[in-house]
PDB file of C-alpha atoms in Angstrom:
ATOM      1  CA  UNK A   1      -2.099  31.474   5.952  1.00 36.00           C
ATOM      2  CA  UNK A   2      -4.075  28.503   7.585  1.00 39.00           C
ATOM      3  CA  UNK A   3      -5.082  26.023   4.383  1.00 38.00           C
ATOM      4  CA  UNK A   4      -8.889  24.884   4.533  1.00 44.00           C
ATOM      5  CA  UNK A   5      -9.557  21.461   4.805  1.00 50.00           C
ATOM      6  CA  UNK A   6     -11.669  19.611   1.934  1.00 56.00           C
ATOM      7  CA  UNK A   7     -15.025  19.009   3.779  1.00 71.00           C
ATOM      8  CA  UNK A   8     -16.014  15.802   3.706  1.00 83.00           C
ATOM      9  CA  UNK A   9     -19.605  14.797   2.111  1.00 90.00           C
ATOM     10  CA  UNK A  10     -20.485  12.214   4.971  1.00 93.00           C
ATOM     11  CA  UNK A  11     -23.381   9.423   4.751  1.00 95.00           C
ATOM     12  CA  UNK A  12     -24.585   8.115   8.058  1.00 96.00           C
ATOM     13  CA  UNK A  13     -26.378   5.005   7.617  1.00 96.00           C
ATOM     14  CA  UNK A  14     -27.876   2.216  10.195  1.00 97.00           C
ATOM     15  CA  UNK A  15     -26.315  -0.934  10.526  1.00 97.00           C
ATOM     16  CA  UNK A  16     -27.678  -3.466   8.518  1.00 97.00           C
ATOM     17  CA  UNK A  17     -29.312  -0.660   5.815  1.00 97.00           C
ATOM     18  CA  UNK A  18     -27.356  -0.595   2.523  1.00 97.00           C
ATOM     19  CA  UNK A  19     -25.453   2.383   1.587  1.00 97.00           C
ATOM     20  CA  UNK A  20     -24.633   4.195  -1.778  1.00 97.00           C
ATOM     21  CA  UNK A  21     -21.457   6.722  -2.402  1.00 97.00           C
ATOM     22  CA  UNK A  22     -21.671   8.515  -5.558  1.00 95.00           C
ATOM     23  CA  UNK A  23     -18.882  10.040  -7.031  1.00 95.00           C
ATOM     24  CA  UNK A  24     -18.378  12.670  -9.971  1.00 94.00           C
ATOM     25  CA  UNK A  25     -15.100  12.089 -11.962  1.00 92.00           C
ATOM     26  CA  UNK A  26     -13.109  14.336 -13.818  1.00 87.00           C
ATOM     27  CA  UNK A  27     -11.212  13.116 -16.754  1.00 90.00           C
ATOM     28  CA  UNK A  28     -13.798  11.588 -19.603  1.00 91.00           C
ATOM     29  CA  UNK A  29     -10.616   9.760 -20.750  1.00 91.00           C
ATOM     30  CA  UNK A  30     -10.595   7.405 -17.837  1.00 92.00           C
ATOM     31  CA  UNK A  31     -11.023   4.056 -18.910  1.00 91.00           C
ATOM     32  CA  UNK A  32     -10.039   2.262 -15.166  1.00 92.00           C
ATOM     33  CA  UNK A  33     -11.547   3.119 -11.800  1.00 94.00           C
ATOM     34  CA  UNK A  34     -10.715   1.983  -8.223  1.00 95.00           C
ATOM     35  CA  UNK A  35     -12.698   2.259  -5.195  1.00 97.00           C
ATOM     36  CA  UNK A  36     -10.409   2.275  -1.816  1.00 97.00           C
ATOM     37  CA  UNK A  37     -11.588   2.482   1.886  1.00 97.00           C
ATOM     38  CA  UNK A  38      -8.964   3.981   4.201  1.00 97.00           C
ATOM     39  CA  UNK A  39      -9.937   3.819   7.813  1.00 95.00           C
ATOM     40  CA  UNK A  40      -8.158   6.174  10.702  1.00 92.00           C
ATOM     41  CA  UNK A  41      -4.358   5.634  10.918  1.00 89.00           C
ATOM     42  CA  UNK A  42      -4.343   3.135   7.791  1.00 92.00           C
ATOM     43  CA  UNK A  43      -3.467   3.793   3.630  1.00 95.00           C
ATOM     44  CA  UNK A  44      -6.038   3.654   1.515  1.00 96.00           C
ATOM     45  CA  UNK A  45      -7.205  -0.509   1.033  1.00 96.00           C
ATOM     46  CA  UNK A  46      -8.359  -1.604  -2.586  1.00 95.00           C
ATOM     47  CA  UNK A  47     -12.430  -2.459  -2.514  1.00 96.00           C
ATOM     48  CA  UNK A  48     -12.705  -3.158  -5.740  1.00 97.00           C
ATOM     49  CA  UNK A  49     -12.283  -2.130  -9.528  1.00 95.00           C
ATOM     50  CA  UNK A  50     -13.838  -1.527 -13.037  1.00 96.00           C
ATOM     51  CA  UNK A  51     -13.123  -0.674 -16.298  1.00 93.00           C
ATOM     52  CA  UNK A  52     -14.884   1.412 -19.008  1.00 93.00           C
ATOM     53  CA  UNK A  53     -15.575  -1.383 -20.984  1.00 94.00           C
ATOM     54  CA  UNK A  54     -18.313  -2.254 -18.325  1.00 96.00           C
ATOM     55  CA  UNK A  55     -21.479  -0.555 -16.729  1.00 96.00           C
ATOM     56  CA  UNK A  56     -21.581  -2.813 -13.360  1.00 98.00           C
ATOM     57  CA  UNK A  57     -19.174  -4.867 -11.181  1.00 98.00           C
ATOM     58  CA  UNK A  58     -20.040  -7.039  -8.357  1.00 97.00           C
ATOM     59  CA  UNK A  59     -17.473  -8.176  -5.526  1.00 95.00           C
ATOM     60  CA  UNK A  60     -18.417  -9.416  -2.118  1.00 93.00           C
ATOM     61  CA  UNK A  61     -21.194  -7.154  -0.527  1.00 96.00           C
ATOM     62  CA  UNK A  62     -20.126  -4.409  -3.184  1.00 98.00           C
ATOM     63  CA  UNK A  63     -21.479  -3.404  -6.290  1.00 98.00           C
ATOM     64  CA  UNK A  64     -19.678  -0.899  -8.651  1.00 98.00           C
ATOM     65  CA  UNK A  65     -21.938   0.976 -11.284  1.00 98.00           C
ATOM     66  CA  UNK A  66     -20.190   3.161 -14.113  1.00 97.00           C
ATOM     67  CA  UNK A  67     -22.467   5.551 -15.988  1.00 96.00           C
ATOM     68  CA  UNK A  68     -19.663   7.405 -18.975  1.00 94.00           C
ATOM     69  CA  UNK A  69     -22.505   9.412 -20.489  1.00 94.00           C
ATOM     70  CA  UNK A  70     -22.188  11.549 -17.056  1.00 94.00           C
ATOM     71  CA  UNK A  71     -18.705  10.645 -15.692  1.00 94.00           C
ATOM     72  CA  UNK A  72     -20.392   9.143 -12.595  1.00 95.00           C
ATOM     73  CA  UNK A  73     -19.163   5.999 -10.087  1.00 96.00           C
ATOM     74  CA  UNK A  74     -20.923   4.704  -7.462  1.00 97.00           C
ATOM     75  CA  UNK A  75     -20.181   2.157  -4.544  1.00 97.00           C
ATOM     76  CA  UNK A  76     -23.101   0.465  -3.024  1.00 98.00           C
ATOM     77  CA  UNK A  77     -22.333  -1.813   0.337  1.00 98.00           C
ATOM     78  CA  UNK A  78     -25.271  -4.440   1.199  1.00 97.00           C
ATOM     79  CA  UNK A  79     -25.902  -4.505   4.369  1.00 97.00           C
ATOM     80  CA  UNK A  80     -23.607  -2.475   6.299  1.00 97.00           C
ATOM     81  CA  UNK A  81     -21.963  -3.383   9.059  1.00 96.00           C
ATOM     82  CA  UNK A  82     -20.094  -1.120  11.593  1.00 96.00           C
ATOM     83  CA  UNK A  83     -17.051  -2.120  10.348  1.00 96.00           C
ATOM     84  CA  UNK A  84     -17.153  -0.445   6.962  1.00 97.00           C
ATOM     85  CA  UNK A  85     -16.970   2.917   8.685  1.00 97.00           C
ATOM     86  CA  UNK A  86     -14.052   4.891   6.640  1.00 97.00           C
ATOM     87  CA  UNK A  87     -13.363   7.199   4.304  1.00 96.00           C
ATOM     88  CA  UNK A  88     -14.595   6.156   0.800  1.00 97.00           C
ATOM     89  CA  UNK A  89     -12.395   7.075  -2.042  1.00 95.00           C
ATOM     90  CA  UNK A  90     -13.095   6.918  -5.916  1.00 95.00           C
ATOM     91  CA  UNK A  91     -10.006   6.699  -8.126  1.00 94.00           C
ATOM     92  CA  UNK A  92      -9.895   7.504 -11.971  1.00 93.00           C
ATOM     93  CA  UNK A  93      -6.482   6.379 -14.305  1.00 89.00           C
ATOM     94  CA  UNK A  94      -6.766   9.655 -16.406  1.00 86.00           C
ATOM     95  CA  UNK A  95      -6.576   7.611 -19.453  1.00 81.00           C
ATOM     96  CA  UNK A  96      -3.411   6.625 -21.225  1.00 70.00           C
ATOM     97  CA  UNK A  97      -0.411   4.456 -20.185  1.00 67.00           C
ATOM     98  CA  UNK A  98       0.210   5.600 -17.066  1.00 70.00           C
ATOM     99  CA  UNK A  99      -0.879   4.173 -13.427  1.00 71.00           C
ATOM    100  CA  UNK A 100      -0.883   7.541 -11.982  1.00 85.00           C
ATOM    101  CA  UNK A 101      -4.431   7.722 -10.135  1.00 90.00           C
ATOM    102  CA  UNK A 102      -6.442  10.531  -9.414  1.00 91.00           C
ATOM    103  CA  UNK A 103      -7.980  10.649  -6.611  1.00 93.00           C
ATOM    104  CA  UNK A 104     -11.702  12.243  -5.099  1.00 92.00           C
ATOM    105  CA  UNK A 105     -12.123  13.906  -2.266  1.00 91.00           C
ATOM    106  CA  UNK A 106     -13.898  10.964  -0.491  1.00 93.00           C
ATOM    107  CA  UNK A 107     -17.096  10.432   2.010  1.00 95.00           C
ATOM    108  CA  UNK A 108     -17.307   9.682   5.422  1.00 95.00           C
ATOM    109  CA  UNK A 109     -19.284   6.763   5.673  1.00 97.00           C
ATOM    110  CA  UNK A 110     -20.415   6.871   9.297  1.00 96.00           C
ATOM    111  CA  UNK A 111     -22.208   3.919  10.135  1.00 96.00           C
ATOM    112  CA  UNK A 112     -24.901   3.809  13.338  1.00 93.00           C
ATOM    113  CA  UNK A 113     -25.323   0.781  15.159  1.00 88.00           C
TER     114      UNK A 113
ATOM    115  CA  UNK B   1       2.194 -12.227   1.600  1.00 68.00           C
ATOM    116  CA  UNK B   2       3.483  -9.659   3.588  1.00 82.00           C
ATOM    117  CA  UNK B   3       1.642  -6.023   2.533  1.00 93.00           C
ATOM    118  CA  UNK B   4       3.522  -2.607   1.784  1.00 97.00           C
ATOM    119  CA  UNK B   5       5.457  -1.871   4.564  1.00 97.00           C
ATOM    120  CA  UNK B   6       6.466   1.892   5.418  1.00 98.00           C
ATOM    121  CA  UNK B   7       9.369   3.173   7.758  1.00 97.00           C
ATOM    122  CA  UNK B   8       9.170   4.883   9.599  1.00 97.00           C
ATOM    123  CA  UNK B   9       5.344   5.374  10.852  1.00 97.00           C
ATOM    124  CA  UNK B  10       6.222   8.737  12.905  1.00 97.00           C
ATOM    125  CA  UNK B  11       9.052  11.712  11.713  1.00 97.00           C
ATOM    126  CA  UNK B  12       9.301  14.714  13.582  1.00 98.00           C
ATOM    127  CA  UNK B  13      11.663  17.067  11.599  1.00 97.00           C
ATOM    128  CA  UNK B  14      12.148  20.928  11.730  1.00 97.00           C
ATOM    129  CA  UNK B  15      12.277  23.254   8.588  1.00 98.00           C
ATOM    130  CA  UNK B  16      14.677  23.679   6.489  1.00 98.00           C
ATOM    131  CA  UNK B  17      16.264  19.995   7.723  1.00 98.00           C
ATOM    132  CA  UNK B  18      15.829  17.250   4.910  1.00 98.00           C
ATOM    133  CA  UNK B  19      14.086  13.621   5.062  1.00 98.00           C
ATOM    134  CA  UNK B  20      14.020  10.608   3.995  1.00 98.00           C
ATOM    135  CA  UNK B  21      11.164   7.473   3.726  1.00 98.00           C
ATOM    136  CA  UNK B  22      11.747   4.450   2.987  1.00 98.00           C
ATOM    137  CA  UNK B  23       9.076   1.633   1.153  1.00 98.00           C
ATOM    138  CA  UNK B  24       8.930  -1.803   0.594  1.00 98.00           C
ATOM    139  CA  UNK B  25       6.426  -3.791  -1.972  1.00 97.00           C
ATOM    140  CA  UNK B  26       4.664  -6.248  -1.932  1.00 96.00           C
ATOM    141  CA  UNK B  27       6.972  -9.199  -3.245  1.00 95.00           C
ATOM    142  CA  UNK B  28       6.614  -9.244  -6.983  1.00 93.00           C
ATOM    143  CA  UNK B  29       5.379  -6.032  -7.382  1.00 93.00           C
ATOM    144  CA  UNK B  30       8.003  -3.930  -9.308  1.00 93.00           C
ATOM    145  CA  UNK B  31       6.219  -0.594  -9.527  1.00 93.00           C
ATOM    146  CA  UNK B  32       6.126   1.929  -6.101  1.00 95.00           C
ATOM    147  CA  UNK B  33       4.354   4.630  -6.360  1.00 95.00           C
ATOM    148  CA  UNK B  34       4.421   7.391  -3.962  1.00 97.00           C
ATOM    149  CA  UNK B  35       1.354   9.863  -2.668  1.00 97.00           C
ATOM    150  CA  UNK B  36       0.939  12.836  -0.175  1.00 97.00           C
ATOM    151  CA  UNK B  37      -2.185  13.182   1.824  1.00 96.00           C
ATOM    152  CA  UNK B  38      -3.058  16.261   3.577  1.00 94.00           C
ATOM    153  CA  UNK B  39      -6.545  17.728   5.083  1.00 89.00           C
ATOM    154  CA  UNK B  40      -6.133  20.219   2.073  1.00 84.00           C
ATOM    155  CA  UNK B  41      -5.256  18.641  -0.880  1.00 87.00           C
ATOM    156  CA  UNK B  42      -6.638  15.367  -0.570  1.00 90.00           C
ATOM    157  CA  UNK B  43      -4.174  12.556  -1.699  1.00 94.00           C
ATOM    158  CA  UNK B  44      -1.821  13.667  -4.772  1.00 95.00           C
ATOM    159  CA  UNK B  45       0.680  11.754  -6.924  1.00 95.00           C
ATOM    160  CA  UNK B  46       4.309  12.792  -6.514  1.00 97.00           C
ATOM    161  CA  UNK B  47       5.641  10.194  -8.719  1.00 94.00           C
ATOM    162  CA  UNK B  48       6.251   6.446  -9.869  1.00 93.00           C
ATOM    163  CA  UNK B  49       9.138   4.082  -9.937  1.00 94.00           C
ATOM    164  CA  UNK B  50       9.623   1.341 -12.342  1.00 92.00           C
ATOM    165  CA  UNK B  51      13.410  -1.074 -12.746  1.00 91.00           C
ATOM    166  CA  UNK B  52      14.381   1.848 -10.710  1.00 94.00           C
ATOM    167  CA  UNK B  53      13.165   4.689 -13.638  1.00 94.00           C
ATOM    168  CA  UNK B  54      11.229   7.308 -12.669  1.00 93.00           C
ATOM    169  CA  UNK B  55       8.302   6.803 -15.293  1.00 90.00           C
ATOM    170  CA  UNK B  56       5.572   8.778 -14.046  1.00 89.00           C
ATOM    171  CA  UNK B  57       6.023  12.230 -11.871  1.00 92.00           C
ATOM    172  CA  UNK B  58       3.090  14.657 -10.589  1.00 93.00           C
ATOM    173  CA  UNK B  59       3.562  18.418 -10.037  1.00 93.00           C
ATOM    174  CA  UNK B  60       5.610  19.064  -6.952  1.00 96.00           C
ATOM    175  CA  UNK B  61       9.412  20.662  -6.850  1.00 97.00           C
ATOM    176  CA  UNK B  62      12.565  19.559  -7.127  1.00 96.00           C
ATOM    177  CA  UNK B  63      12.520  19.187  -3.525  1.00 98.00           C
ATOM    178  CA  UNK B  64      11.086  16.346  -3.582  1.00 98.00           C
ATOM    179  CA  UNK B  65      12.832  13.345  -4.706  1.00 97.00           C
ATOM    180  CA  UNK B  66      12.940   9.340  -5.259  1.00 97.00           C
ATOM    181  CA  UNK B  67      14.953   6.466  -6.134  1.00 97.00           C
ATOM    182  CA  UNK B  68      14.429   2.517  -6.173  1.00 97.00           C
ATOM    183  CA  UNK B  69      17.058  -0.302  -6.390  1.00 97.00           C
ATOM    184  CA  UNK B  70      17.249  -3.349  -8.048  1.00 96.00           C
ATOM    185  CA  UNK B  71      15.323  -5.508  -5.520  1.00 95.00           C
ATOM    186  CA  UNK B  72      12.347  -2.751  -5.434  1.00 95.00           C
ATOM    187  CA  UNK B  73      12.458  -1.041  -3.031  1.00 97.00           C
ATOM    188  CA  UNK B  74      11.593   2.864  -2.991  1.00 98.00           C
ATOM    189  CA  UNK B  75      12.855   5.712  -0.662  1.00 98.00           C
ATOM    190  CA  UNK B  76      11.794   9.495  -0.847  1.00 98.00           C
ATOM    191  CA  UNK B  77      13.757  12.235  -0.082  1.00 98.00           C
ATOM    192  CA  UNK B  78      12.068  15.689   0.280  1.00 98.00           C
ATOM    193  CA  UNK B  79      14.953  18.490   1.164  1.00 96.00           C
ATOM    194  CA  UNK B  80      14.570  21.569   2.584  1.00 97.00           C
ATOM    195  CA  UNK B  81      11.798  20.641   4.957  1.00 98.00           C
ATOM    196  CA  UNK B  82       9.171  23.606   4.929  1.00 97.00           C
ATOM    197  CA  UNK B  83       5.465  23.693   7.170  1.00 97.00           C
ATOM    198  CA  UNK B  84       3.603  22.928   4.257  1.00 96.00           C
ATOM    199  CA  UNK B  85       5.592  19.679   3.717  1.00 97.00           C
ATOM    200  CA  UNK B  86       3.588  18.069   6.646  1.00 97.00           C
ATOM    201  CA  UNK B  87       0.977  15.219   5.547  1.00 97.00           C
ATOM    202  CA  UNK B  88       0.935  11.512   5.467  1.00 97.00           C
ATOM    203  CA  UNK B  89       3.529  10.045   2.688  1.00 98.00           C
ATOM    204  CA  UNK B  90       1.699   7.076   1.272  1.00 98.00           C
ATOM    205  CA  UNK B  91       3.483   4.634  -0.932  1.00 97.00           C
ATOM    206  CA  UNK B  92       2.165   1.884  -3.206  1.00 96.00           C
ATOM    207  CA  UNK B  93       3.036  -1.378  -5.004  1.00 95.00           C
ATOM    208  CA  UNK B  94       1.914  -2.872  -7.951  1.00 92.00           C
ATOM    209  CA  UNK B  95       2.950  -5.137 -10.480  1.00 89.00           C
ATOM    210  CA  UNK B  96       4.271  -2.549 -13.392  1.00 79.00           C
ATOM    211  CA  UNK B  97       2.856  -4.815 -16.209  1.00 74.00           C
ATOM    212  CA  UNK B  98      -0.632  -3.083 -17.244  1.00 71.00           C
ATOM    213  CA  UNK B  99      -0.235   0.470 -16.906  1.00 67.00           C
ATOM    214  CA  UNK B 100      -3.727   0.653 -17.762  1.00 69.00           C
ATOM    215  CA  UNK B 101      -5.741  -0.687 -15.361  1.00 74.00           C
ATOM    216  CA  UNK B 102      -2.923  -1.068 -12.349  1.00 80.00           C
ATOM    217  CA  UNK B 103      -4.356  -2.143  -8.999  1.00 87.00           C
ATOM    218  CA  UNK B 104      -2.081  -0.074  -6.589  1.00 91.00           C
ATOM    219  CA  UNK B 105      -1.952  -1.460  -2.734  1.00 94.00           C
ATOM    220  CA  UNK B 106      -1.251   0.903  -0.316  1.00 96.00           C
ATOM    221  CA  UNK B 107       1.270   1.091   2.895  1.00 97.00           C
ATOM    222  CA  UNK B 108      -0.164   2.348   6.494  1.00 96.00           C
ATOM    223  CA  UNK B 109       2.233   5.771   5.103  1.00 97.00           C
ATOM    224  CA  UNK B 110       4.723   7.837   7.115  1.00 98.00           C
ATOM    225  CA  UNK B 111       3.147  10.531   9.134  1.00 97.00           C
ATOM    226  CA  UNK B 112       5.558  13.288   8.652  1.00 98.00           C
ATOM    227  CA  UNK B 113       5.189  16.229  10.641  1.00 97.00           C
ATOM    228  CA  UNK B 114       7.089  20.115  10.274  1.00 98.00           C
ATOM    229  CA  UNK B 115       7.686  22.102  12.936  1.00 96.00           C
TER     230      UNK B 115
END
């Protein structure tokens, strides 16, 4: 039969406004998470990282925040600009040696100029 | 530094024909990984290439199938083409050192459609 799609939390935003993207992970032996941004017709680019070993991680206009106690990431963007409109995906190791990454669902970040 | 680079971008195959991908790291990088994307299923490992081992491998058949060579480079076979096969084929580098905390950077994938 036809296969569903996922349906895709989506966060509309105005330009300029900062946004936040949660995400719930699975896997509470994680220890490395990646945030990507894949835009139409592109693979998923690398935002920025963070390991367990740390609560917070700033890169350019991004923050990371880790909270173990309730397997929860979140991506915050300062001041959005139209070009950050994509597909926001969190990324968890599983724990272990392995670079095998799973992957969320991700959120359309839809932002209005 | 020239990025992942996928060939080709476009396949057009019917089922029951077979296929194959091709990948290129970034230079350095001596891990590929390789993922399918689909509306579906979201994006899911298939598996992981390392001094042309196999070292990591998700949950799809036999079907499916890699290899690497010596200077890195990856290709995926899938056999036996069937409707479901159809998603993007996304392949990634990375350096191979830390399998902890690997930062993987993606190709633009091969959009591989079944009819």
């Amino acid at each position: 039969g036809e296969s569903v799609g996922l349906h895709l939390p989506t966060l509309s935003v105005q330009e300029g406004d900062n946004s936040i993207i949660n995400c719930a992970y699975s896997n509470s032996a994680s220890d490395y998470f990646i945030w990507y941004k894949q835009e139409s017709g592109k693979g998923p680019q690398f935002i920025i990282d963070i390991r367990s070993n740390m609560d917070k991680r700033q890169g350019q206009r991004v923050t990371v925040l880790l909270n173990k106690t309730v397997k929860h990431l979140s991506l915050q963007i300062a001041a959005t600009q139209p070009g950050d409109s994509a597909v926001y995906f969190c990324a968890e190791n599983g724990g272990g040696a392995t670079n095998k990454l799973i992957f969320g669902t991700g959120t359309l970040l839809a932002v209005q100029p | 530094k020239a990025g992942v680079t996928q060939t080709p971008r476009y396949l057009i195959k019917t089922r029951g024909q077979q296929v194959t991908l091709s990948c290129s790291p970034i230079s350095g990088h001596r891990s590929v990984s390789w993922y399918q994307q689909t509306p579906g299923q979201g994006l899911q490992f298939l598996f992981e290439y390392f001094s042309e081992t196999q070292r990591n491998k998700g949950n799809f058949p036999g079907r499916f199938s890699g290899r690497q060579f010596s200077n890195s480079r990856s290709e995926m076979n899938v056999s036996t083409l069937e409707l479901g096969d159809s998603a993007l084929y996304l392949c990634a580098s990375s350096l191979g050192g830390d399998l902890s905390s690997e930062k993987l950077f993606f190709g633009s994938g091969t959009q591989l459609s079944v009819l």
